[in-house]
Structure formats: C-alpha cells, structure tokens
PDB file of C-alpha atoms in Angstrom:
ATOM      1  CA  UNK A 263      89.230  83.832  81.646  1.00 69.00           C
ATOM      2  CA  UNK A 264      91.831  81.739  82.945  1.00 80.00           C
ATOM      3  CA  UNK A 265      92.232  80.256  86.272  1.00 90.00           C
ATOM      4  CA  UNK A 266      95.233  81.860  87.381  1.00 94.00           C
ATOM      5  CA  UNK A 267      96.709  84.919  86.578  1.00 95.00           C
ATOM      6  CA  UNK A 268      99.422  87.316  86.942  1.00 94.00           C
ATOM      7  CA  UNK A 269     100.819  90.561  85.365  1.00 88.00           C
ATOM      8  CA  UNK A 270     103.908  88.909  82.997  1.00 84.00           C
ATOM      9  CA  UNK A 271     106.128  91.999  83.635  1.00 86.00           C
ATOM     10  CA  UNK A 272     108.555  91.812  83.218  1.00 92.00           C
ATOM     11  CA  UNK A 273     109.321  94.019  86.465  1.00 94.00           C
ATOM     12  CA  UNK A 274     112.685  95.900  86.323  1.00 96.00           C
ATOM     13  CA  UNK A 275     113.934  97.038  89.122  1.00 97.00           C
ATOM     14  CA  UNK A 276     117.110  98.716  90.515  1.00 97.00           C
ATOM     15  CA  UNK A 277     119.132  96.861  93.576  1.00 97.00           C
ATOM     16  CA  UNK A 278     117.576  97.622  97.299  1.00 97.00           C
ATOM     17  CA  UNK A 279     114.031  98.412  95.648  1.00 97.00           C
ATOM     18  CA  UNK A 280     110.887  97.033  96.863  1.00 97.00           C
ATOM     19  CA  UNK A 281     108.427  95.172  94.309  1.00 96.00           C
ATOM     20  CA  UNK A 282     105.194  93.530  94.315  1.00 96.00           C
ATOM     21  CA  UNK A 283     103.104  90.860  92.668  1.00 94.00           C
ATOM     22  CA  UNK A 284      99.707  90.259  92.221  1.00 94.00           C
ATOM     23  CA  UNK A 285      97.597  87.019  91.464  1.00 96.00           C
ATOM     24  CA  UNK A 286      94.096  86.399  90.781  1.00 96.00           C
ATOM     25  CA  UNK A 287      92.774  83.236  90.587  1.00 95.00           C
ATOM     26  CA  UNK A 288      88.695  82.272  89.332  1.00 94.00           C
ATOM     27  CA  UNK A 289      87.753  79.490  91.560  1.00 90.00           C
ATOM     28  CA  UNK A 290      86.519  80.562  94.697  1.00 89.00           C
ATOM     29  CA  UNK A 291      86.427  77.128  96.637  1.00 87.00           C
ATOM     30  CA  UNK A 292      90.348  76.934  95.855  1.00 88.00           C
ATOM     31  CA  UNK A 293      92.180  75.342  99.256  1.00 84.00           C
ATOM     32  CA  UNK A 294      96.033  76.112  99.070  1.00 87.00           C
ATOM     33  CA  UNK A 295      98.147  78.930  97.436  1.00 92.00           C
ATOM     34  CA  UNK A 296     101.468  78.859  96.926  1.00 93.00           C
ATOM     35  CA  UNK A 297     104.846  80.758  95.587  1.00 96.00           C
ATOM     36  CA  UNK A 298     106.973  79.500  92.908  1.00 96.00           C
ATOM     37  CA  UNK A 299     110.352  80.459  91.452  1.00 97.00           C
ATOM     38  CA  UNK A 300     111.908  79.737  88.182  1.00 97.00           C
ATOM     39  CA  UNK A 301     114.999  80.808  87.126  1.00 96.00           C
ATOM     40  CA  UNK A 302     115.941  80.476  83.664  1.00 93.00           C
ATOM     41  CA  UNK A 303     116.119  77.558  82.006  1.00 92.00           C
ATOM     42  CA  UNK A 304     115.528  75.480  85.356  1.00 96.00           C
ATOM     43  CA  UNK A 305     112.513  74.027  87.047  1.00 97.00           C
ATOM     44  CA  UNK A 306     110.082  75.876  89.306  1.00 97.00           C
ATOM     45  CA  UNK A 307     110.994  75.620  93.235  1.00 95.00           C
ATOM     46  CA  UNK A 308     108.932  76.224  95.867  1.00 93.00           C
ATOM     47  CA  UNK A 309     109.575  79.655  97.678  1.00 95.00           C
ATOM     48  CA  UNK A 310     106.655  79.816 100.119  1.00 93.00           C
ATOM     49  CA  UNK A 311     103.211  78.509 100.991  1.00 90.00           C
ATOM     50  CA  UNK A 312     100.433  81.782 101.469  1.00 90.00           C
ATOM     51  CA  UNK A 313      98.795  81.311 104.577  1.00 82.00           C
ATOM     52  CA  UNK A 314      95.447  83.010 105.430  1.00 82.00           C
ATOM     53  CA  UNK A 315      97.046  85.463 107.848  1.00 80.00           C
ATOM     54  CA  UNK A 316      99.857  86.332 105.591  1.00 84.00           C
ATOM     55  CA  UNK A 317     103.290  85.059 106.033  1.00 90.00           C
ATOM     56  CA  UNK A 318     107.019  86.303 105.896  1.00 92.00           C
ATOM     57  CA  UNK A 319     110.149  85.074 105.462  1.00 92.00           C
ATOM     58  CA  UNK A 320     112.941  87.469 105.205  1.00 96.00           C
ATOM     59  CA  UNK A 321     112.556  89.582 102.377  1.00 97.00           C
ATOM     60  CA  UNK A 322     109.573  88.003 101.238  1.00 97.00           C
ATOM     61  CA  UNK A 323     106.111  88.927 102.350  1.00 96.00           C
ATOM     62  CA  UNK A 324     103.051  86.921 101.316  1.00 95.00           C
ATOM     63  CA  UNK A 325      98.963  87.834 101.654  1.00 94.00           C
ATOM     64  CA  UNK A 326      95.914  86.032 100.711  1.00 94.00           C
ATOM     65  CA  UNK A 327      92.816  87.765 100.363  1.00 92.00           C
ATOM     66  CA  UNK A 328      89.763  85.403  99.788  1.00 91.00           C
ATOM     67  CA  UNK A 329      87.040  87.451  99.189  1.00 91.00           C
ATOM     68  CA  UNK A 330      88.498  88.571  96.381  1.00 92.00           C
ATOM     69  CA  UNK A 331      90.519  85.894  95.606  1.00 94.00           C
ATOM     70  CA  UNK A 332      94.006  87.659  95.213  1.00 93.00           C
ATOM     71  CA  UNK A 333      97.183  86.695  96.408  1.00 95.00           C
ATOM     72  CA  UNK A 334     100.244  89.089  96.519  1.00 95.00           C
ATOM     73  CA  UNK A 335     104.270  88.661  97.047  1.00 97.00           C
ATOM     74  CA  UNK A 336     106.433  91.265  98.148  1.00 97.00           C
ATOM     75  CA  UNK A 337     110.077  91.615  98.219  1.00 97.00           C
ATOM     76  CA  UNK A 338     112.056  93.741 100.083  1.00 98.00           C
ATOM     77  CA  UNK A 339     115.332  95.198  99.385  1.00 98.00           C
ATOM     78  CA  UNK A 340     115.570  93.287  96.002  1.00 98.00           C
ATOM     79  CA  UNK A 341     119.088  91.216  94.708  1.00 97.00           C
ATOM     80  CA  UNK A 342     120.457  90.606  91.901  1.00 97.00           C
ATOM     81  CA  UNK A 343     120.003  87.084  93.166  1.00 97.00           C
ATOM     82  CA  UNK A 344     115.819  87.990  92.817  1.00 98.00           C
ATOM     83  CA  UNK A 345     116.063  87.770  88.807  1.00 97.00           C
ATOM     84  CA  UNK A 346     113.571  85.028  88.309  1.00 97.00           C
ATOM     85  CA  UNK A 347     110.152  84.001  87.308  1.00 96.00           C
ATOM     86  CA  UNK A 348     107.576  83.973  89.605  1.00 97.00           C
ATOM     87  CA  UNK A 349     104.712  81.300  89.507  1.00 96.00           C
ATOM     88  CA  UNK A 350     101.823  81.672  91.285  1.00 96.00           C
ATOM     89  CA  UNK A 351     100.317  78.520  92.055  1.00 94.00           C
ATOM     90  CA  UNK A 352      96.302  77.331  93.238  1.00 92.00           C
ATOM     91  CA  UNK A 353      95.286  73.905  94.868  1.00 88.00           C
ATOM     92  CA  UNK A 354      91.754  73.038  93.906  1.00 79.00           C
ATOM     93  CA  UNK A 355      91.091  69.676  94.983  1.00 73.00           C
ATOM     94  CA  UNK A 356      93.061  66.790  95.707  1.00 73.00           C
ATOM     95  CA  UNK A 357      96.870  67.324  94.184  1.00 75.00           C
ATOM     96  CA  UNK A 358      95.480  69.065  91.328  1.00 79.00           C
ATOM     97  CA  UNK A 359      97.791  72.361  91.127  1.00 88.00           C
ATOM     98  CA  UNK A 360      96.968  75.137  88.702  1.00 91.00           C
ATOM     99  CA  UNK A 361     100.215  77.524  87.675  1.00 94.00           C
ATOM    100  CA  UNK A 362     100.441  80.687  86.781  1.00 94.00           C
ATOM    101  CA  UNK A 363     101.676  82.382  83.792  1.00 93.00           C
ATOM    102  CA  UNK A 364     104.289  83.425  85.909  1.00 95.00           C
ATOM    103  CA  UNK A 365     105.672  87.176  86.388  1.00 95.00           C
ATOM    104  CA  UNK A 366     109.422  88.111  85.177  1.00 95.00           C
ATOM    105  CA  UNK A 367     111.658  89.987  87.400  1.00 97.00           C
ATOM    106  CA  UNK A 368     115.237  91.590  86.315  1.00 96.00           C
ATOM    107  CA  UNK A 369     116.704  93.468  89.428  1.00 97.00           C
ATOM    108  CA  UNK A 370     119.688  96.240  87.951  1.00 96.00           C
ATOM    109  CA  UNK A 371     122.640  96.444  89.570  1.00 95.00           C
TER     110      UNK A 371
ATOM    111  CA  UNK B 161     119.171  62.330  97.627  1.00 65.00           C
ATOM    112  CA  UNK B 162     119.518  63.105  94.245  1.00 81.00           C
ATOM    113  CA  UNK B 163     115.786  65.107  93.955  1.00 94.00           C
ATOM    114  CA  UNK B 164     113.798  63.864  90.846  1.00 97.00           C
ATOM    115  CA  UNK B 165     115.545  62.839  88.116  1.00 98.00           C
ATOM    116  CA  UNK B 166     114.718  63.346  84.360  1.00 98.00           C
ATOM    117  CA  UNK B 167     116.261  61.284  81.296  1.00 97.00           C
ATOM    118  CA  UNK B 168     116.903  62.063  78.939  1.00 97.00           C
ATOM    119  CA  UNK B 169     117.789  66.012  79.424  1.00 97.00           C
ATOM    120  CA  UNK B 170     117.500  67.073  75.615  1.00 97.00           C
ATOM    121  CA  UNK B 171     115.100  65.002  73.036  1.00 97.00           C
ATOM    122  CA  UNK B 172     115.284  66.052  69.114  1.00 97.00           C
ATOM    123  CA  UNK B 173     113.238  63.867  67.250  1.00 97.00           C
ATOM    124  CA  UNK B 174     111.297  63.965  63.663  1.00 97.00           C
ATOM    125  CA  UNK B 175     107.418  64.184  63.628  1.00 97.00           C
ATOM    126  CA  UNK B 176     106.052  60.677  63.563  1.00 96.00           C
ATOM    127  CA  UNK B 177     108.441  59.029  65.884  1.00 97.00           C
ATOM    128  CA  UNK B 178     107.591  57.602  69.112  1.00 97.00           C
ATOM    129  CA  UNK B 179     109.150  59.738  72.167  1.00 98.00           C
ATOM    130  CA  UNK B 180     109.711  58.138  76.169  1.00 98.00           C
ATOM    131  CA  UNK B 181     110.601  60.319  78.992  1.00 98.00           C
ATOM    132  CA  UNK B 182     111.399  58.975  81.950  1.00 98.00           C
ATOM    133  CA  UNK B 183     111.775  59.871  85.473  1.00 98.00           C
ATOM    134  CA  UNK B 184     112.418  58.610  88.976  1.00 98.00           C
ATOM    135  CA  UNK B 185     111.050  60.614  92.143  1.00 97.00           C
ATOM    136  CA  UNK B 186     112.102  60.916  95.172  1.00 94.00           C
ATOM    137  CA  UNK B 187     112.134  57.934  96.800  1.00 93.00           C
ATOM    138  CA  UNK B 188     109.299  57.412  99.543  1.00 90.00           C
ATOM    139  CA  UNK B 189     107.170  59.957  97.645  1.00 91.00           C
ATOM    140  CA  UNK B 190     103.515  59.128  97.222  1.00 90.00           C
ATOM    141  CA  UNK B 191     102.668  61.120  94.369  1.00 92.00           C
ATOM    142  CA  UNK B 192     104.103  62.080  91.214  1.00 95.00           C
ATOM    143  CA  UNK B 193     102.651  64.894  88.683  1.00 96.00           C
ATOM    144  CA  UNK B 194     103.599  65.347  84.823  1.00 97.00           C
ATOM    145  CA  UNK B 195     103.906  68.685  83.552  1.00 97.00           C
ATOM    146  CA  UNK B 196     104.644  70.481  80.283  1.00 97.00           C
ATOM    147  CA  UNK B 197     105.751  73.918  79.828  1.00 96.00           C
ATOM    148  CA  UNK B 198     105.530  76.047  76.475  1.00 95.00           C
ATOM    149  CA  UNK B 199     105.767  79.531  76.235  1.00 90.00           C
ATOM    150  CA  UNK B 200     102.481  80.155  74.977  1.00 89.00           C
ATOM    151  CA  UNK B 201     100.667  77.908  77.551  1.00 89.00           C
ATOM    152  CA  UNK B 202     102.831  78.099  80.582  1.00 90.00           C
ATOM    153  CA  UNK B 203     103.074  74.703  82.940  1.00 94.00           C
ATOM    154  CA  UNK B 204     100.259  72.647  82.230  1.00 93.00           C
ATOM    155  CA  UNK B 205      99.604  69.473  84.383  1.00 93.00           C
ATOM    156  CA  UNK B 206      99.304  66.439  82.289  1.00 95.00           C
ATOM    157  CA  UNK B 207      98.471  63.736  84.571  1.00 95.00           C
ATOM    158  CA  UNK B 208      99.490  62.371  88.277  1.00 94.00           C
ATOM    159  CA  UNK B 209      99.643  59.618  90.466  1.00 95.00           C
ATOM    160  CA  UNK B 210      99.235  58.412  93.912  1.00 92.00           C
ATOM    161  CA  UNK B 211     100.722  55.378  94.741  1.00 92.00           C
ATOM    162  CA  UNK B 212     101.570  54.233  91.108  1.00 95.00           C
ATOM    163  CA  UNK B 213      97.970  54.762  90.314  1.00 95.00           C
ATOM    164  CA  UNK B 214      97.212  57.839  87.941  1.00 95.00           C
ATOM    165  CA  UNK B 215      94.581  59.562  89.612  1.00 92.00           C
ATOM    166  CA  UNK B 216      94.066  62.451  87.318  1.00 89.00           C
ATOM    167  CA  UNK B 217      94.535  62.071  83.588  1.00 92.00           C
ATOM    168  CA  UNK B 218      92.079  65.298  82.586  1.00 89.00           C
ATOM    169  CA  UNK B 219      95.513  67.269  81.186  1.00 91.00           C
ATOM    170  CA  UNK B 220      96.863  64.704  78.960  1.00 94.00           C
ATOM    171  CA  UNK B 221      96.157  66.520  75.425  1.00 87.00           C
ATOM    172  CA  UNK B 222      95.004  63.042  72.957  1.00 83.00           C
ATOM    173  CA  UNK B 223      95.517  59.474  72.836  1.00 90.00           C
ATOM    174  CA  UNK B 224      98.863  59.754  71.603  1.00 95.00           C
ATOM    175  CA  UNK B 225     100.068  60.803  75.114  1.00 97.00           C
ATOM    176  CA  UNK B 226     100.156  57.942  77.752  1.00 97.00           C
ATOM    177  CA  UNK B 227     102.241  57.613  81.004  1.00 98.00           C
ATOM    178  CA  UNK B 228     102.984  55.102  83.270  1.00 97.00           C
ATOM    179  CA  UNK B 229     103.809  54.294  86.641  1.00 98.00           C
ATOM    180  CA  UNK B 230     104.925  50.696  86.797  1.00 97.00           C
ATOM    181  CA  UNK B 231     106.569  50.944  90.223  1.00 95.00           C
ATOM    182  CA  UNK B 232     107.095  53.326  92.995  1.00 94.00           C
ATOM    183  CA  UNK B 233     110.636  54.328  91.464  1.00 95.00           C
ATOM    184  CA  UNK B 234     109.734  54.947  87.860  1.00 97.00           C
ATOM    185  CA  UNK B 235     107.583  56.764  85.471  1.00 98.00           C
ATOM    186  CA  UNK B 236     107.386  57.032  81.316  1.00 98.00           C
ATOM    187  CA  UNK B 237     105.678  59.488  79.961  1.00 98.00           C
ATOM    188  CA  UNK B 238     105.346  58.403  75.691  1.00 98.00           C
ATOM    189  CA  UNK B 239     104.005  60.377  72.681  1.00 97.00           C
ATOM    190  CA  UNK B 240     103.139  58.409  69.773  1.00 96.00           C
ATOM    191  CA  UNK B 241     103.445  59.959  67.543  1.00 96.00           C
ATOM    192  CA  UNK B 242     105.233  63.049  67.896  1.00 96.00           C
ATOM    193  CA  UNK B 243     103.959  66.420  66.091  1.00 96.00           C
ATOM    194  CA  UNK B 244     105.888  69.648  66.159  1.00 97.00           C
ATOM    195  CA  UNK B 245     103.430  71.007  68.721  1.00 95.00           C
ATOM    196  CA  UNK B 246     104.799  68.381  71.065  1.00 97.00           C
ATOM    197  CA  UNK B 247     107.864  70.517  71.468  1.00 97.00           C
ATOM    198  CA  UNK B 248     108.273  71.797  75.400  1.00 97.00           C
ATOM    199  CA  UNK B 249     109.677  71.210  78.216  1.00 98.00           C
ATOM    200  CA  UNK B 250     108.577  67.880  80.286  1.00 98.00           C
ATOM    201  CA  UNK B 251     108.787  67.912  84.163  1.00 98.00           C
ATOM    202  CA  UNK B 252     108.201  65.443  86.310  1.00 98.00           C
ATOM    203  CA  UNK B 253     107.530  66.241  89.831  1.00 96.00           C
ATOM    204  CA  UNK B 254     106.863  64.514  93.239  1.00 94.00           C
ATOM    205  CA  UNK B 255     105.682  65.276  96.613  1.00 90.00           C
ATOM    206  CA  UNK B 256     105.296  63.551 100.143  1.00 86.00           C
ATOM    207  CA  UNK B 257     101.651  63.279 100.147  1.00 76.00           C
ATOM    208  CA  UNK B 258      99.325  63.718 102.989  1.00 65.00           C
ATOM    209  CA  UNK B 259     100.267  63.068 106.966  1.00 59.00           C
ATOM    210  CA  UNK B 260     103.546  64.863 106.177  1.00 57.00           C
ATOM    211  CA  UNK B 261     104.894  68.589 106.680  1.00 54.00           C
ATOM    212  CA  UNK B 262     105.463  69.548 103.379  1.00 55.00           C
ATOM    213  CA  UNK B 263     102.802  67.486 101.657  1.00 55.00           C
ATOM    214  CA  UNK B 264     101.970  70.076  99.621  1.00 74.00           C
ATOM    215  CA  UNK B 265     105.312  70.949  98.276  1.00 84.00           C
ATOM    216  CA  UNK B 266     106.248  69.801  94.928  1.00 90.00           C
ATOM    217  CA  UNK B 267     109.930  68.592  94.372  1.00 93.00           C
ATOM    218  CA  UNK B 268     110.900  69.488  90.346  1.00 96.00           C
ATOM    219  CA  UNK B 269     113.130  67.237  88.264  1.00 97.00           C
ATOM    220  CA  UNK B 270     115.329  69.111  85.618  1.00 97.00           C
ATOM    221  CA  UNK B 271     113.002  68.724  83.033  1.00 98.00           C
ATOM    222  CA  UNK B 272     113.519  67.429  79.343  1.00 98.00           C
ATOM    223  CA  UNK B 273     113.521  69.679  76.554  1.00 98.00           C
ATOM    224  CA  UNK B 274     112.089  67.854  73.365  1.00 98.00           C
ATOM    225  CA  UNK B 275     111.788  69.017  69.416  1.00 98.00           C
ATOM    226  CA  UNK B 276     110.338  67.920  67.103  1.00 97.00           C
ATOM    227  CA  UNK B 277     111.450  68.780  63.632  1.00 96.00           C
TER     228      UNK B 277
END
C-alpha cells in the first residue's frame, strides 16, 4: 500500500461547480498535512497547510480527520483558473515530506 | 528574490555519461530537499539538507546518484552514469526551517527535465 494516496481523476468539471478531493495516508503518527498545486509542466506550489480544525481560504476548504487518517480539499465555485494537479502532501518526521500521486482537475468552460 | 533556481532547464544526454544539476535556494534558507518526478512514480524525495549537511539520503536510488551541498548557496545533484530510467524531472526545493512562519512550506525551483537516450 502506499503512503499517500489520492483518486488520479482526472475530475472534470463545468465552471461554478463544486468538487472534492480525498487523501489517505498509512502512517498514523504523521505530524503535518499539506495542499499542493501543479500546473502543467511547472513545479508544485504550496496552496494551503490542513489544520486539525479544518481551514478555509476563499474557495478552498480543507479537513483533517485523524482517526482515520484522511484529508479532504474542497473547492467552491470552480475556474478555469482551478485546472491543475493536486498533491497531497504528509510530514512524518523531521523535513521528510511524502507526496501524493496527485489528483487532475480540468474545469469546462 | 529570484525563488530557487535550477540549471540547466532541459538535459539530453546518452546512457553512460555523467549528468550535474545544479541549483541555488533561496537565500537564508536552512534546508534544501531533492526531488524527482516520473509519471509512473510521482515526486519522490531523493535526499535533503540542513545547513549544508544532508540529513536524509534514504531516497537516493544507487551509488551512481550523489549530491552535494558545498555552501549555503549551492547544490549538485550528479548521476554517474546515466541510464534511460534516469529520465524525469529534477526539483530542487528549499524552505525556512524551524523558528519561522512558514517553516514548513517548501519553495520549488523550475525543475530540470533530463533524457537519456
């Protein structure tokens, strides 16, 4: 099994819609969780840390769930500007970050 | 600043020769992180270091990778030699490191694309 994953999509979706990712990761004493995007052909940037309580920022909408070690991203009201990978990313231990396979999103026009 | 930056950006090469990427991270970061990225694998980290010392090599594939850190403003990352499954994408990141905000964000250079024929 590997340590993080994530449904690949890709996720089409029309302009305005709502979509969701999901993230499981395997090790359960795993300290930080973060949001990555990618957009073709370009490195990863960070687009938000996931706090415990669950965090927004604008469109974007992020939860943590421990127990069952899951992390989610939601975004509202989709762009074409959206189109992009999406990494989810695990701290361990120290610096040591595990990525995702990542999840592809096309938003339509 | 400039952000991380990655030489060179593009890297053909035959199998058997010997490869250096290079890159400089932002300056007054403490740590800096290797990564390679194939379709089939995703972004694997390779190795990183803290203060010029690698801390973490577990990622680095055989001996013929090695990287080094000689100062606080430079990184190589060499193959030695090069096999066709070399061929990815190389990034070379840095972050703040601890006592900071964003510690725990990682700062992306370009990347370099290499093949090897």
């Amino acid at each position: 099994r590997k340590e993080v994953e994530q449904d690949p999509g890709p996720f089409n979706v029309p302009e305005g819609a709502t979509v969701a990712f999901n993230c499981t990761y395997s090790n359960s004493a795993s300290q930080s969780f973060f949001w990555y995007r990618q957009d073709c052909r370009k490195e990863p940037k960070l687009l938000m840390s996931v706090y415990s309580s669950g965090n927004e920022d604008g469109r974007f909408t992020a939860q943590l769930n421990r127990a069952s070690q899951y992390i989610s991203l939601l975004i509202r009201d989709s762009k074409l500007s959206d189109s992009a990978t999406y990494l989810c990313v695990v701290n361990n231990y120290g610096q040591n970050f595990v990525f995702g396979p990542g999840t592809r999103l096309s938003v339509l026009p | 600043d400039a952000g991380v930056i990655q030489s060179p950006r593009h890297e053909v090469t035959e199998m058997g020769q010997e490869v250096t990427l290079r890159c400089k991270p932002i300056s007054g970061h403490d740590y800096l992180f290797w990564y390679r990225q194939t379709m089939m694998r995703g972004l694997e980290l390779l190795i990183y270091f803290n203060n010029n010392v690698p801390i973490d090599d577990s990622g680095m594939p055989e001996d013929r990778f090695s990287a080094k850190m000689p100062n606080a403003s430079f990184s190589t990352l060499k193959i030695q030699p090069s096999e066709p499954r070399d061929s990815a994408v190389y990034f070379c990141a840095s972050s703040p490191g601890w006592g900071r905000a964003t510690y725990n964000e990682q700062f992306f250079g370009p990347g370099t694309r290499l093949t090897v024929l």
